[in-house]
mmCIF file of C-alpha atoms in Angstrom:
data_model
loop_
_atom_site.group_PDB
_atom_site.id
_atom_site.type_symbol
_atom_site.label_atom_id
_atom_site.label_comp_id
_atom_site.label_asym_id
_atom_site.label_seq_id
_atom_site.Cartn_x
_atom_site.Cartn_y
_atom_site.Cartn_z
ATOM 1 C CA MET A 1 150.881 -42.087 -92.888
ATOM 2 C CA ASN A 2 152.005 -39.034 -93.005
ATOM 3 C CA ILE A 3 152.806 -37.841 -97.130
ATOM 4 C CA LEU A 4 154.835 -34.392 -97.667
ATOM 5 C CA VAL A 5 154.688 -33.611 -100.599
ATOM 6 C CA ILE A 6 157.287 -30.308 -101.991
ATOM 7 C CA ASN A 7 156.748 -28.866 -105.021
ATOM 8 C CA SER A 8 159.448 -26.625 -105.298
ATOM 9 C CA GLY A 9 160.600 -23.793 -108.944
ATOM 10 C CA SER A 10 163.626 -20.856 -109.488
ATOM 11 C CA SER A 11 162.343 -19.053 -106.935
ATOM 12 C CA SER A 12 159.326 -20.989 -104.889
ATOM 13 C CA LEU A 13 158.457 -24.225 -102.994
ATOM 14 C CA LYS A 14 154.665 -25.051 -102.710
ATOM 15 C CA TYR A 15 154.304 -28.300 -100.454
ATOM 16 C CA GLN A 16 151.059 -30.257 -98.535
ATOM 17 C CA LEU A 17 150.857 -32.620 -95.807
ATOM 18 C CA PHE A 18 148.254 -35.611 -96.435
ATOM 19 C CA LYS A 19 147.236 -37.581 -94.645
ATOM 20 C CA MET A 20 146.819 -41.458 -96.534
ATOM 21 C CA PRO A 21 145.122 -42.546 -97.617
ATOM 22 C CA SER A 22 142.526 -38.839 -96.783
ATOM 23 C CA LYS A 23 142.451 -36.422 -100.734
ATOM 24 C CA SER A 24 142.484 -32.982 -98.152
ATOM 25 C CA PRO A 25 145.423 -32.051 -97.149
ATOM 26 C CA VAL A 26 146.001 -31.125 -93.237
ATOM 27 C CA CYS A 27 147.897 -28.872 -93.941
ATOM 28 C CA SER A 28 149.608 -26.951 -97.706
ATOM 29 C CA GLY A 29 151.975 -23.335 -98.424
ATOM 30 C CA LEU A 30 153.852 -21.256 -100.333
ATOM 31 C CA ALA A 31 157.416 -20.420 -99.750
ATOM 32 C CA GLU A 32 157.605 -17.134 -102.210
ATOM 33 C CA ARG A 33 160.440 -14.981 -103.061
ATOM 34 C CA ILE A 34 163.552 -17.310 -101.987
ATOM 35 C CA GLY A 35 167.086 -15.523 -102.399
ATOM 36 C CA ILE A 36 165.381 -12.503 -103.119
ATOM 37 C CA ASP A 37 163.574 -9.201 -100.796
ATOM 38 C CA GLY A 38 161.021 -9.713 -99.495
ATOM 39 C CA SER A 39 160.353 -13.452 -99.089
ATOM 40 C CA PHE A 40 157.397 -15.395 -97.070
ATOM 41 C CA ILE A 41 155.581 -17.769 -96.671
ATOM 42 C CA LYS A 42 151.950 -18.495 -96.074
ATOM 43 C CA HIS A 43 150.599 -21.428 -94.418
ATOM 44 C CA THR A 44 147.338 -22.973 -94.111
ATOM 45 C CA VAL A 45 146.107 -26.171 -91.722
ATOM 46 C CA TYR A 46 142.662 -27.292 -92.037
ATOM 47 C CA ASN A 47 140.386 -29.200 -89.866
ATOM 48 C CA LYS A 48 136.402 -29.976 -90.227
ATOM 49 C CA GLU A 49 134.778 -26.934 -90.393
ATOM 50 C CA ASP A 50 137.387 -24.702 -90.346
ATOM 51 C CA LYS A 51 140.881 -23.475 -91.758
ATOM 52 C CA HIS A 52 143.843 -20.877 -89.806
ATOM 53 C CA ILE A 53 146.757 -18.951 -92.309
ATOM 54 C CA ILE A 54 149.534 -17.918 -91.048
ATOM 55 C CA GLU A 55 151.822 -15.876 -92.599
ATOM 56 C CA GLN A 56 155.077 -14.556 -91.456
ATOM 57 C CA THR A 57 157.464 -12.324 -94.042
ATOM 58 C CA SER A 58 161.302 -13.008 -93.144
ATOM 59 C CA PHE A 59 164.198 -13.602 -95.979
ATOM 60 C CA ILE A 60 164.882 -16.908 -96.977
ATOM 61 C CA SER A 61 168.275 -17.459 -98.734
ATOM 62 C CA ASN A 62 167.931 -20.231 -100.234
ATOM 63 C CA HIS A 63 165.763 -23.751 -100.589
ATOM 64 C CA GLY A 64 166.881 -25.388 -97.116
ATOM 65 C CA GLU A 65 166.277 -21.994 -94.731
ATOM 66 C CA GLY A 66 162.777 -21.966 -96.614
ATOM 67 C CA LEU A 67 162.259 -25.820 -95.269
ATOM 68 C CA LYS A 68 163.770 -25.273 -92.285
ATOM 69 C CA GLN A 69 161.048 -22.848 -91.856
ATOM 70 C CA ILE A 70 158.279 -24.985 -93.272
ATOM 71 C CA LEU A 71 159.569 -27.645 -91.203
ATOM 72 C CA LYS A 72 159.457 -25.098 -88.309
ATOM 73 C CA LEU A 73 155.349 -24.382 -88.886
ATOM 74 C CA LEU A 74 154.635 -28.005 -89.086
ATOM 75 C CA THR A 75 156.020 -29.081 -86.290
ATOM 76 C CA GLN A 76 155.539 -26.274 -83.584
ATOM 77 C CA GLY A 77 153.057 -23.622 -81.990
ATOM 78 C CA GLU A 78 149.705 -23.333 -81.374
ATOM 79 C CA PHE A 79 148.419 -25.434 -85.291
ATOM 80 C CA ALA A 80 151.511 -27.526 -85.349
ATOM 81 C CA VAL A 81 149.609 -30.486 -87.440
ATOM 82 C CA ILE A 82 152.910 -33.524 -86.531
ATOM 83 C CA THR A 83 155.304 -33.336 -83.684
ATOM 84 C CA SER A 84 158.684 -33.702 -85.005
ATOM 85 C CA PRO A 85 160.131 -35.335 -88.243
ATOM 86 C CA GLU A 86 159.989 -38.554 -87.767
ATOM 87 C CA ASP A 87 155.924 -38.674 -87.483
ATOM 88 C CA VAL A 88 156.274 -37.708 -92.062
ATOM 89 C CA ALA A 89 156.775 -41.254 -93.706
ATOM 90 C CA ALA A 90 157.594 -39.611 -96.887
ATOM 91 C CA VAL A 91 158.586 -36.454 -98.967
ATOM 92 C CA GLY A 92 157.046 -36.739 -102.052
ATOM 93 C CA HIS A 93 159.121 -34.541 -104.839
ATOM 94 C CA ARG A 94 157.894 -32.693 -108.110
ATOM 95 C CA VAL A 95 160.885 -33.716 -110.693
ATOM 96 C CA VAL A 96 160.199 -32.070 -113.782
ATOM 97 C CA HIS A 97 162.285 -34.211 -116.302
ATOM 98 C CA GLY A 98 162.635 -38.454 -115.987
ATOM 99 C CA GLY A 99 164.677 -38.874 -119.130
ATOM 100 C CA GLU A 100 163.623 -42.367 -120.475
ATOM 101 C CA ASN A 101 164.278 -44.492 -117.653
ATOM 102 C CA PHE A 102 161.691 -42.788 -114.980
ATOM 103 C CA SER A 103 158.280 -44.452 -115.539
ATOM 104 C CA GLY A 104 156.706 -43.797 -112.598
ATOM 105 C CA ALA A 105 157.098 -42.641 -109.214
ATOM 106 C CA THR A 106 160.792 -43.964 -107.584
ATOM 107 C CA ILE A 107 162.627 -44.074 -104.146
ATOM 108 C CA ILE A 108 165.528 -42.024 -104.299
ATOM 109 C CA THR A 109 169.090 -43.140 -104.631
ATOM 110 C CA ASP A 110 172.391 -41.979 -104.971
ATOM 111 C CA ASP A 111 171.701 -43.830 -108.527
ATOM 112 C CA VAL A 112 168.788 -41.941 -109.086
ATOM 113 C CA LYS A 113 170.095 -38.230 -108.307
ATOM 114 C CA GLN A 114 173.292 -39.014 -110.551
ATOM 115 C CA GLN A 115 170.926 -39.816 -113.306
ATOM 116 C CA ILE A 116 168.320 -37.147 -111.755
ATOM 117 C CA LYS A 117 171.543 -35.187 -112.553
ATOM 118 C CA LYS A 118 172.460 -36.098 -115.586
ATOM 119 C CA LEU A 119 169.325 -34.636 -116.575
ATOM 120 C CA PHE A 120 170.670 -30.413 -115.578
ATOM 121 C CA SER A 121 170.520 -29.715 -118.882
ATOM 122 C CA LEU A 122 167.601 -31.180 -120.482
ATOM 123 C CA ALA A 123 165.619 -28.887 -117.933
ATOM 124 C CA PRO A 124 168.256 -25.923 -116.347
ATOM 125 C CA LEU A 125 166.046 -24.059 -114.326
ATOM 126 C CA HIS A 126 163.508 -26.861 -112.630
ATOM 127 C CA ASN A 127 165.975 -30.099 -112.726
ATOM 128 C CA PRO A 128 169.097 -28.432 -110.319
ATOM 129 C CA ILE A 129 166.377 -26.581 -108.064
ATOM 130 C CA ASN A 130 164.601 -30.332 -107.069
ATOM 131 C CA TYR A 131 167.181 -32.084 -107.007
ATOM 132 C CA LYS A 132 168.316 -29.295 -104.192
ATOM 133 C CA CYS A 133 165.379 -29.968 -102.227
ATOM 134 C CA ILE A 134 166.034 -33.557 -101.796
ATOM 135 C CA GLU A 135 169.457 -33.266 -100.428
ATOM 136 C CA VAL A 136 168.141 -31.142 -97.815
ATOM 137 C CA ALA A 137 165.078 -33.360 -97.768
ATOM 138 C CA GLU A 138 167.075 -36.079 -96.948
ATOM 139 C CA GLU A 139 168.619 -33.515 -93.810
ATOM 140 C CA THR A 140 165.540 -32.342 -92.894
ATOM 141 C CA PHE A 141 163.316 -35.413 -92.579
ATOM 142 C CA PRO A 142 166.173 -38.530 -92.872
ATOM 143 C CA GLY A 143 164.472 -40.869 -91.305
ATOM 144 C CA ALA A 144 161.686 -40.205 -93.834
ATOM 145 C CA LYS A 145 162.110 -42.037 -97.634
ATOM 146 C CA GLN A 146 162.923 -40.054 -100.502
ATOM 147 C CA ILE A 147 160.408 -40.910 -104.143
ATOM 148 C CA ALA A 148 160.350 -38.356 -106.949
ATOM 149 C CA VAL A 149 157.295 -38.135 -109.175
ATOM 150 C CA PHE A 150 158.119 -36.721 -112.453
ATOM 151 C CA ASP A 151 156.373 -34.741 -115.322
ATOM 152 C CA THR A 152 157.430 -36.318 -118.297
ATOM 153 C CA ALA A 153 156.854 -40.496 -116.392
ATOM 154 C CA PHE A 154 153.392 -40.541 -117.810
ATOM 155 C CA HIS A 155 154.523 -39.505 -121.294
ATOM 156 C CA GLN A 156 156.685 -42.909 -121.264
ATOM 157 C CA SER A 157 153.769 -44.849 -124.032
ATOM 158 C CA LEU A 158 154.246 -42.760 -126.241
ATOM 159 C CA PRO A 159 154.787 -45.033 -129.186
ATOM 160 C CA GLU A 160 157.942 -44.887 -131.221
ATOM 161 C CA GLU A 161 156.399 -42.510 -134.241
ATOM 162 C CA ALA A 162 154.869 -40.101 -131.475
ATOM 163 C CA TYR A 163 157.867 -39.640 -129.541
ATOM 164 C CA ARG A 164 160.720 -39.453 -132.270
ATOM 165 C CA TYR A 165 161.752 -36.345 -134.542
ATOM 166 C CA ALA A 166 162.362 -36.784 -137.867
ATOM 167 C CA ILE A 167 165.793 -36.448 -137.682
ATOM 168 C CA PRO A 168 168.823 -38.749 -137.888
ATOM 169 C CA GLU A 169 168.610 -41.873 -135.043
ATOM 170 C CA TRP A 170 172.213 -40.890 -134.493
ATOM 171 C CA TYR A 171 170.795 -37.617 -132.101
ATOM 172 C CA TYR A 172 168.502 -39.716 -130.046
ATOM 173 C CA LYS A 173 171.079 -42.323 -129.127
ATOM 174 C CA GLU A 174 173.498 -39.963 -128.438
ATOM 175 C CA HIS A 175 172.327 -36.961 -127.407
ATOM 176 C CA GLY A 176 168.213 -38.010 -126.043
ATOM 177 C CA ILE A 177 166.484 -35.495 -129.184
ATOM 178 C CA ARG A 178 163.131 -36.846 -128.691
ATOM 179 C CA VAL A 179 159.796 -35.701 -126.707
ATOM 180 C CA TYR A 180 159.870 -35.970 -123.779
ATOM 181 C CA GLY A 181 156.681 -34.009 -122.735
ATOM 182 C CA PHE A 182 155.673 -32.214 -119.820
ATOM 183 C CA HIS A 183 152.254 -31.815 -117.069
ATOM 184 C CA GLY A 184 152.655 -35.291 -116.862
ATOM 185 C CA THR A 185 151.277 -35.032 -113.477
ATOM 186 C CA SER A 186 148.354 -33.528 -113.916
ATOM 187 C CA HIS A 187 147.262 -35.166 -117.359
ATOM 188 C CA LYS A 188 147.856 -38.758 -115.387
ATOM 189 C CA TYR A 189 145.039 -36.852 -112.515
ATOM 190 C CA VAL A 190 142.269 -35.389 -114.930
ATOM 191 C CA SER A 191 141.983 -37.740 -117.701
ATOM 192 C CA GLU A 192 141.883 -41.215 -114.701
ATOM 193 C CA GLN A 193 139.232 -38.328 -113.173
ATOM 194 C CA ALA A 194 138.127 -38.406 -116.326
ATOM 195 C CA ILE A 195 138.140 -42.284 -116.620
ATOM 196 C CA THR A 196 136.468 -42.601 -113.807
ATOM 197 C CA TYR A 197 132.998 -39.626 -114.536
ATOM 198 C CA LEU A 198 132.287 -41.625 -117.561
ATOM 199 C CA LYS A 199 132.429 -45.612 -116.352
ATOM 200 C CA LYS A 200 134.738 -45.959 -119.313
ATOM 201 C CA GLN A 201 138.267 -47.957 -119.310
ATOM 202 C CA GLU A 202 138.136 -47.344 -123.108
ATOM 203 C CA SER A 203 138.101 -44.046 -123.827
ATOM 204 C CA LYS A 204 139.292 -40.850 -125.761
ATOM 205 C CA ILE A 205 140.445 -38.599 -123.821
ATOM 206 C CA ILE A 206 141.928 -34.631 -124.818
ATOM 207 C CA SER A 207 143.199 -33.381 -121.726
ATOM 208 C CA ILE A 208 143.790 -29.724 -121.993
ATOM 209 C CA HIS A 209 146.755 -28.505 -119.312
ATOM 210 C CA LEU A 210 145.952 -24.330 -119.576
ATOM 211 C CA GLY A 211 147.841 -22.427 -116.755
ATOM 212 C CA ASN A 212 151.126 -19.829 -117.641
ATOM 213 C CA GLY A 213 152.327 -22.848 -119.021
ATOM 214 C CA CYS A 214 149.980 -25.430 -121.314
ATOM 215 C CA SER A 215 149.925 -29.070 -122.501
ATOM 216 C CA ILE A 216 147.833 -31.241 -124.330
ATOM 217 C CA SER A 217 148.099 -34.430 -124.108
ATOM 218 C CA ALA A 218 145.992 -37.783 -126.214
ATOM 219 C CA ILE A 219 144.889 -40.493 -124.248
ATOM 220 C CA LYS A 220 143.290 -43.992 -124.835
ATOM 221 C CA ASN A 221 142.462 -46.114 -122.260
ATOM 222 C CA GLY A 222 144.509 -44.262 -119.585
ATOM 223 C CA LYS A 223 147.339 -44.035 -121.743
ATOM 224 C CA CYS A 224 149.312 -40.793 -123.621
ATOM 225 C CA ILE A 225 149.789 -41.731 -126.896
ATOM 226 C CA ASP A 226 150.189 -38.241 -127.994
ATOM 227 C CA THR A 227 151.715 -34.149 -126.136
ATOM 228 C CA SER A 228 151.905 -31.281 -127.540
ATOM 229 C CA MET A 229 155.369 -29.927 -125.350
ATOM 230 C CA GLY A 230 158.353 -31.711 -126.915
ATOM 231 C CA PHE A 231 161.768 -31.377 -126.200
ATOM 232 C CA GLY A 232 161.712 -29.396 -124.117
ATOM 233 C CA PRO A 233 158.230 -27.378 -122.955
ATOM 234 C CA LEU A 234 158.099 -24.732 -125.269
ATOM 235 C CA SER A 235 156.588 -26.129 -127.446
ATOM 236 C CA GLY A 236 152.607 -26.335 -128.775
ATOM 237 C CA LEU A 237 150.122 -23.951 -127.398
ATOM 238 C CA MET A 238 150.585 -20.755 -126.804
ATOM 239 C CA MET A 239 151.160 -20.426 -123.486
ATOM 240 C CA GLY A 240 151.364 -17.258 -120.504
ATOM 241 C CA THR A 241 155.425 -16.124 -122.288
ATOM 242 C CA ARG A 242 156.212 -18.801 -124.312
ATOM 243 C CA SER A 243 156.083 -18.577 -128.056
ATOM 244 C CA GLY A 244 154.361 -22.568 -128.952
ATOM 245 C CA ASP A 245 155.080 -24.439 -132.014
ATOM 246 C CA ILE A 246 157.032 -22.270 -134.429
ATOM 247 C CA ASP A 247 158.975 -22.816 -137.554
ATOM 248 C CA PRO A 248 162.396 -22.943 -136.329
ATOM 249 C CA SER A 249 162.831 -21.020 -139.748
ATOM 250 C CA VAL A 250 162.607 -18.376 -137.672
ATOM 251 C CA VAL A 251 165.302 -19.071 -135.719
ATOM 252 C CA PHE A 252 167.718 -19.359 -138.300
ATOM 253 C CA HIS A 253 166.825 -16.245 -139.614
ATOM 254 C CA LEU A 254 167.099 -13.582 -136.551
ATOM 255 C CA MET A 255 170.540 -14.799 -135.765
ATOM 256 C CA GLU A 256 171.146 -14.381 -140.077
ATOM 257 C CA HIS A 257 169.887 -11.152 -140.549
ATOM 258 C CA ALA A 258 169.417 -9.143 -136.761
ATOM 259 C CA GLY A 259 172.275 -10.249 -135.054
ATOM 260 C CA TYR A 260 170.553 -12.384 -132.244
ATOM 261 C CA THR A 261 172.521 -14.702 -129.796
ATOM 262 C CA LEU A 262 171.253 -18.089 -128.762
ATOM 263 C CA ASP A 263 170.529 -16.762 -125.323
ATOM 264 C CA GLN A 264 168.270 -13.357 -126.815
ATOM 265 C CA LEU A 265 166.576 -15.987 -128.915
ATOM 266 C CA SER A 266 165.439 -18.290 -125.541
ATOM 267 C CA THR A 267 164.866 -14.991 -123.585
ATOM 268 C CA LEU A 268 162.440 -13.797 -126.816
ATOM 269 C CA LEU A 269 160.954 -17.334 -127.005
ATOM 270 C CA ASN A 270 160.576 -18.737 -123.575
ATOM 271 C CA LYS A 271 159.613 -15.260 -121.630
ATOM 272 C CA GLN A 272 158.808 -12.880 -124.431
ATOM 273 C CA SER A 273 156.181 -14.299 -125.627
ATOM 274 C CA GLY A 274 153.321 -15.577 -126.137
ATOM 275 C CA LEU A 275 150.434 -13.702 -123.986
ATOM 276 C CA LEU A 276 152.826 -11.468 -123.238
ATOM 277 C CA GLY A 277 154.311 -10.532 -126.469
ATOM 278 C CA VAL A 278 151.503 -10.443 -127.885
ATOM 279 C CA GLY A 279 148.829 -9.026 -125.729
ATOM 280 C CA GLY A 280 150.723 -7.145 -123.452
ATOM 281 C CA SER A 281 150.442 -9.419 -120.164
ATOM 282 C CA SER A 282 150.809 -12.913 -119.424
ATOM 283 C CA ASP A 283 148.111 -12.987 -117.076
ATOM 284 C CA MET A 284 145.120 -13.885 -118.557
ATOM 285 C CA ARG A 285 142.866 -11.732 -116.741
ATOM 286 C CA ASP A 286 144.585 -9.282 -117.034
ATOM 287 C CA ILE A 287 144.071 -9.938 -121.064
ATOM 288 C CA ARG A 288 140.785 -9.772 -119.958
ATOM 289 C CA LYS A 289 140.250 -6.456 -118.842
ATOM 290 C CA LEU A 290 141.983 -5.700 -122.183
ATOM 291 C CA LEU A 291 139.110 -6.814 -124.354
ATOM 292 C CA GLY A 292 136.628 -4.678 -122.444
ATOM 293 C CA GLU A 293 139.372 -1.608 -123.557
ATOM 294 C CA ASP A 294 138.691 -2.183 -126.920
ATOM 295 C CA ASP A 295 142.270 -3.057 -127.328
ATOM 296 C CA ASP A 296 143.181 -5.107 -130.878
ATOM 297 C CA ALA A 297 146.317 -6.803 -129.121
ATOM 298 C CA ALA A 298 144.343 -8.581 -126.385
ATOM 299 C CA LYS A 299 141.764 -9.545 -128.578
ATOM 300 C CA LEU A 300 143.708 -11.105 -131.065
ATOM 301 C CA ALA A 301 146.243 -12.679 -128.278
ATOM 302 C CA LEU A 302 142.913 -14.018 -127.023
ATOM 303 C CA ASP A 303 141.537 -15.605 -131.282
ATOM 304 C CA LEU A 304 145.603 -16.564 -131.048
ATOM 305 C CA TYR A 305 145.112 -19.063 -127.813
ATOM 306 C CA ALA A 306 141.943 -20.446 -128.207
ATOM 307 C CA TYR A 307 143.535 -21.280 -132.851
ATOM 308 C CA ARG A 308 145.780 -22.706 -131.432
ATOM 309 C CA ILE A 309 143.661 -24.830 -129.434
ATOM 310 C CA LYS A 310 141.242 -25.965 -131.695
ATOM 311 C CA LYS A 311 143.842 -27.263 -133.447
ATOM 312 C CA PHE A 312 145.698 -29.703 -131.476
ATOM 313 C CA ILE A 313 142.079 -31.331 -130.926
ATOM 314 C CA GLY A 314 141.489 -32.066 -134.744
ATOM 315 C CA THR A 315 145.066 -33.603 -134.446
ATOM 316 C CA TYR A 316 144.657 -35.549 -131.378
ATOM 317 C CA ALA A 317 140.835 -36.874 -133.015
ATOM 318 C CA ALA A 318 142.811 -37.526 -135.511
ATOM 319 C CA VAL A 319 145.239 -39.252 -133.939
ATOM 320 C CA LEU A 320 142.692 -40.854 -131.510
ATOM 321 C CA ASN A 321 140.116 -42.000 -134.188
ATOM 322 C CA GLY A 322 137.689 -40.211 -132.580
ATOM 323 C CA ILE A 323 137.008 -38.438 -129.389
ATOM 324 C CA ASP A 324 134.944 -39.434 -125.909
ATOM 325 C CA ALA A 325 135.569 -36.513 -124.696
ATOM 326 C CA ILE A 326 137.705 -33.032 -123.775
ATOM 327 C CA ILE A 327 139.115 -31.875 -120.382
ATOM 328 C CA PHE A 328 139.820 -28.315 -118.610
ATOM 329 C CA THR A 329 142.469 -27.816 -115.850
ATOM 330 C CA ALA A 330 144.425 -26.096 -114.530
ATOM 331 C CA GLY A 331 144.685 -21.836 -114.511
ATOM 332 C CA VAL A 332 142.805 -20.828 -116.857
ATOM 333 C CA GLY A 333 140.956 -24.186 -117.892
ATOM 334 C CA GLU A 334 139.073 -24.355 -114.591
ATOM 335 C CA ASN A 335 138.604 -20.332 -114.404
ATOM 336 C CA ASP A 336 138.452 -18.613 -117.037
ATOM 337 C CA SER A 337 134.708 -20.067 -118.965
ATOM 338 C CA ALA A 338 134.605 -17.351 -121.956
ATOM 339 C CA MET A 339 138.181 -19.494 -122.837
ATOM 340 C CA ARG A 340 136.518 -22.934 -122.854
ATOM 341 C CA GLN A 341 133.263 -21.246 -125.019
ATOM 342 C CA ALA A 342 136.311 -19.945 -127.696
ATOM 343 C CA VAL A 343 137.781 -22.925 -127.961
ATOM 344 C CA CYS A 344 134.445 -25.109 -128.108
ATOM 345 C CA LYS A 345 133.537 -23.273 -130.928
ATOM 346 C CA ASN A 346 132.312 -24.148 -134.005
ATOM 347 C CA LEU A 347 133.355 -28.469 -133.557
ATOM 348 C CA ASN A 348 130.147 -29.216 -134.278
ATOM 349 C CA TYR A 349 131.687 -32.057 -136.430
ATOM 350 C CA LEU A 350 133.526 -33.283 -134.100
ATOM 351 C CA GLY A 351 130.718 -34.006 -131.702
ATOM 352 C CA ILE A 352 131.323 -30.842 -129.499
ATOM 353 C CA SER A 353 128.510 -28.795 -128.618
ATOM 354 C CA MET A 354 129.430 -26.909 -124.614
ATOM 355 C CA ASP A 355 125.484 -25.681 -122.823
ATOM 356 C CA ASP A 356 126.583 -21.383 -122.568
ATOM 357 C CA ASP A 357 124.969 -21.936 -119.356
ATOM 358 C CA LYS A 358 126.166 -25.064 -117.764
ATOM 359 C CA ASN A 359 129.819 -23.542 -118.503
ATOM 360 C CA LEU A 360 129.545 -20.873 -116.594
ATOM 361 C CA LYS A 361 128.597 -22.736 -113.403
ATOM 362 C CA TYR A 362 132.023 -24.325 -113.123
ATOM 363 C CA LYS A 363 131.968 -23.635 -108.856
ATOM 364 C CA GLY A 364 135.183 -25.932 -108.804
ATOM 365 C CA GLU A 365 133.937 -29.634 -108.713
ATOM 366 C CA ILE A 366 134.375 -31.846 -111.752
ATOM 367 C CA LEU A 367 131.599 -30.750 -114.373
ATOM 368 C CA ALA A 368 130.010 -31.650 -117.542
ATOM 369 C CA VAL A 369 129.149 -28.032 -119.643
ATOM 370 C CA ASN A 370 128.686 -29.391 -122.462
ATOM 371 C CA GLU A 371 124.984 -29.892 -124.586
ATOM 372 C CA LEU A 372 122.820 -33.035 -123.220
ATOM 373 C CA ASP A 373 123.179 -34.628 -127.326
ATOM 374 C CA SER A 374 126.676 -33.665 -127.738
ATOM 375 C CA GLN A 375 128.373 -36.904 -128.439
ATOM 376 C CA VAL A 376 131.157 -35.813 -126.861
ATOM 377 C CA LYS A 377 131.507 -34.373 -123.095
ATOM 378 C CA ILE A 378 132.775 -31.594 -122.256
ATOM 379 C CA LEU A 379 134.543 -31.588 -118.744
ATOM 380 C CA VAL A 380 135.894 -29.492 -115.976
ATOM 381 C CA ILE A 381 138.787 -31.041 -114.132
ATOM 382 C CA PRO A 382 140.238 -29.113 -111.075
ATOM 383 C CA THR A 383 143.646 -30.734 -111.234
ATOM 384 C CA ASN A 384 145.733 -31.869 -107.952
ATOM 385 C CA GLU A 385 149.085 -32.423 -108.574
ATOM 386 C CA GLU A 386 150.313 -32.959 -106.055
ATOM 387 C CA TYR A 387 147.460 -34.981 -103.792
ATOM 388 C CA GLU A 388 148.668 -37.469 -107.157
ATOM 389 C CA ILE A 389 151.825 -37.388 -105.905
ATOM 390 C CA SER A 390 151.305 -38.162 -102.579
ATOM 391 C CA SER A 391 148.628 -40.885 -104.192
ATOM 392 C CA GLN A 392 151.704 -42.467 -106.706
ATOM 393 C CA CYS A 393 154.064 -42.445 -103.740
ATOM 394 C CA PHE A 394 151.465 -44.309 -100.806
ATOM 395 C CA GLU A 395 150.448 -46.409 -104.039
ATOM 396 C CA LEU A 396 154.519 -47.428 -104.337
ATOM 397 C CA LEU A 397 155.340 -47.577 -100.794
ATOM 398 C CA LYS A 398 152.576 -50.122 -100.030
ATOM 399 C CA VAL A 399 153.969 -52.400 -102.470
#
C-alpha cells in the first residue's frame, strides 16, 4: 500500500512516500521557499544500494503548485516511483492542531475539514496551510483516502489536573483555554521505540524533543500524562526563537510601561527570544561556534537551555513517581552530545548517570548512553514523524 505523507509549513512542504508496511521510504523530498524568490525542490529516490537526488530550482507560487511539481517527480522521468496518482492509496497529512475533537488518525471528511477550520485561531501559522494542502491533495490524488494525523492527539490522554489552567471554568468551556501540547507525533513514536527497547509495557518515560521548537513530555505506560507546551507552542522549554515559560507579569509590564502592542509582544516572545535572543542565533551550531570564541552570551544561552530542561525532568520525575528512561530526540537532541551531557550532569539523585564515552558514539540508531549502573536509561532515539504518520494511516485503513 502506497502512502504519501505531507508535512507542510508556512513556506515549505516535506513529503515521503512509503510502501507500507516497510519502514524505509521509497522517496522523500522538500519543497522550500514556497511563494518566495529562490524556490526549490530536493527530491531523493532510494533503492537497496544507492539513492538518487534530483534538485530543481523554479519559482513555486503556492503549496498547490508545489504539490503539482512533486507529483511530476513521483510519476515522470527515469526515477519515477509510481505510474499515476491512482497508485497512492492514502495521503497522510500532519495537522498541527486538533483541539479536543481528535485523539487519533482521522479520515478527512467535510465535517473534519470544518473542524480544522474552526481551529485556525489556535494555530494561525499552521492549520490554514495544513487545510490548504488537504484541499490540493484532494484534487491531485482524487482516488486516495485523505487522512489527518494531529500533533495534539497524543496529548489527549492528559488528566484534567494537567490540562486545565487555574482560571474560571467559563474560559475553558467557551474558549477552549486548556493545555493541548504539541510534537505529539514525535513523542508517540520515540516513546513506543523506548518501550520496545526496554521490554517494559509498564514504564515511566520522559521524552525530550529538542529542535527549533522544544517540548518535553511525561509518559506513563505509553500514555502522555503531562507536557510542557500548552495552549500554544510558546510555553515550556527555551527554544530557537521562542522564550518558553515567562512570568505573564512581564507582558503586562511591557504593555503598560513600554507601550508594547500585542503584535510586538508576539514577535518578541515567538521570533526574537530563546537562543536567538540570548545567544545571538537560533541555530545551536552557531551558538557552539560562538562558545568556542569565549562569547559570554553564548555560554549563558546554553546554560539557560540546559537548566530549563533539568527543571522539567525534576518536575516530571515527581509527576511519574520515578523514571525508567529519558529520551533525547530531534535535531538538537540527537546531534548535540554536549547538550545531552549538560542536561544529565548532576542528576545522580534521580538515578541518572551518563557514560560520556557512549554519549559521543551516537551515530543515528537508538543508543543507550547511560552508565551500566545507572538506574535510569538515557536513550538517544532518532524521531521519524513521517513514518509515524504513515503507520497510523496504515493501521486506520486496515480496520
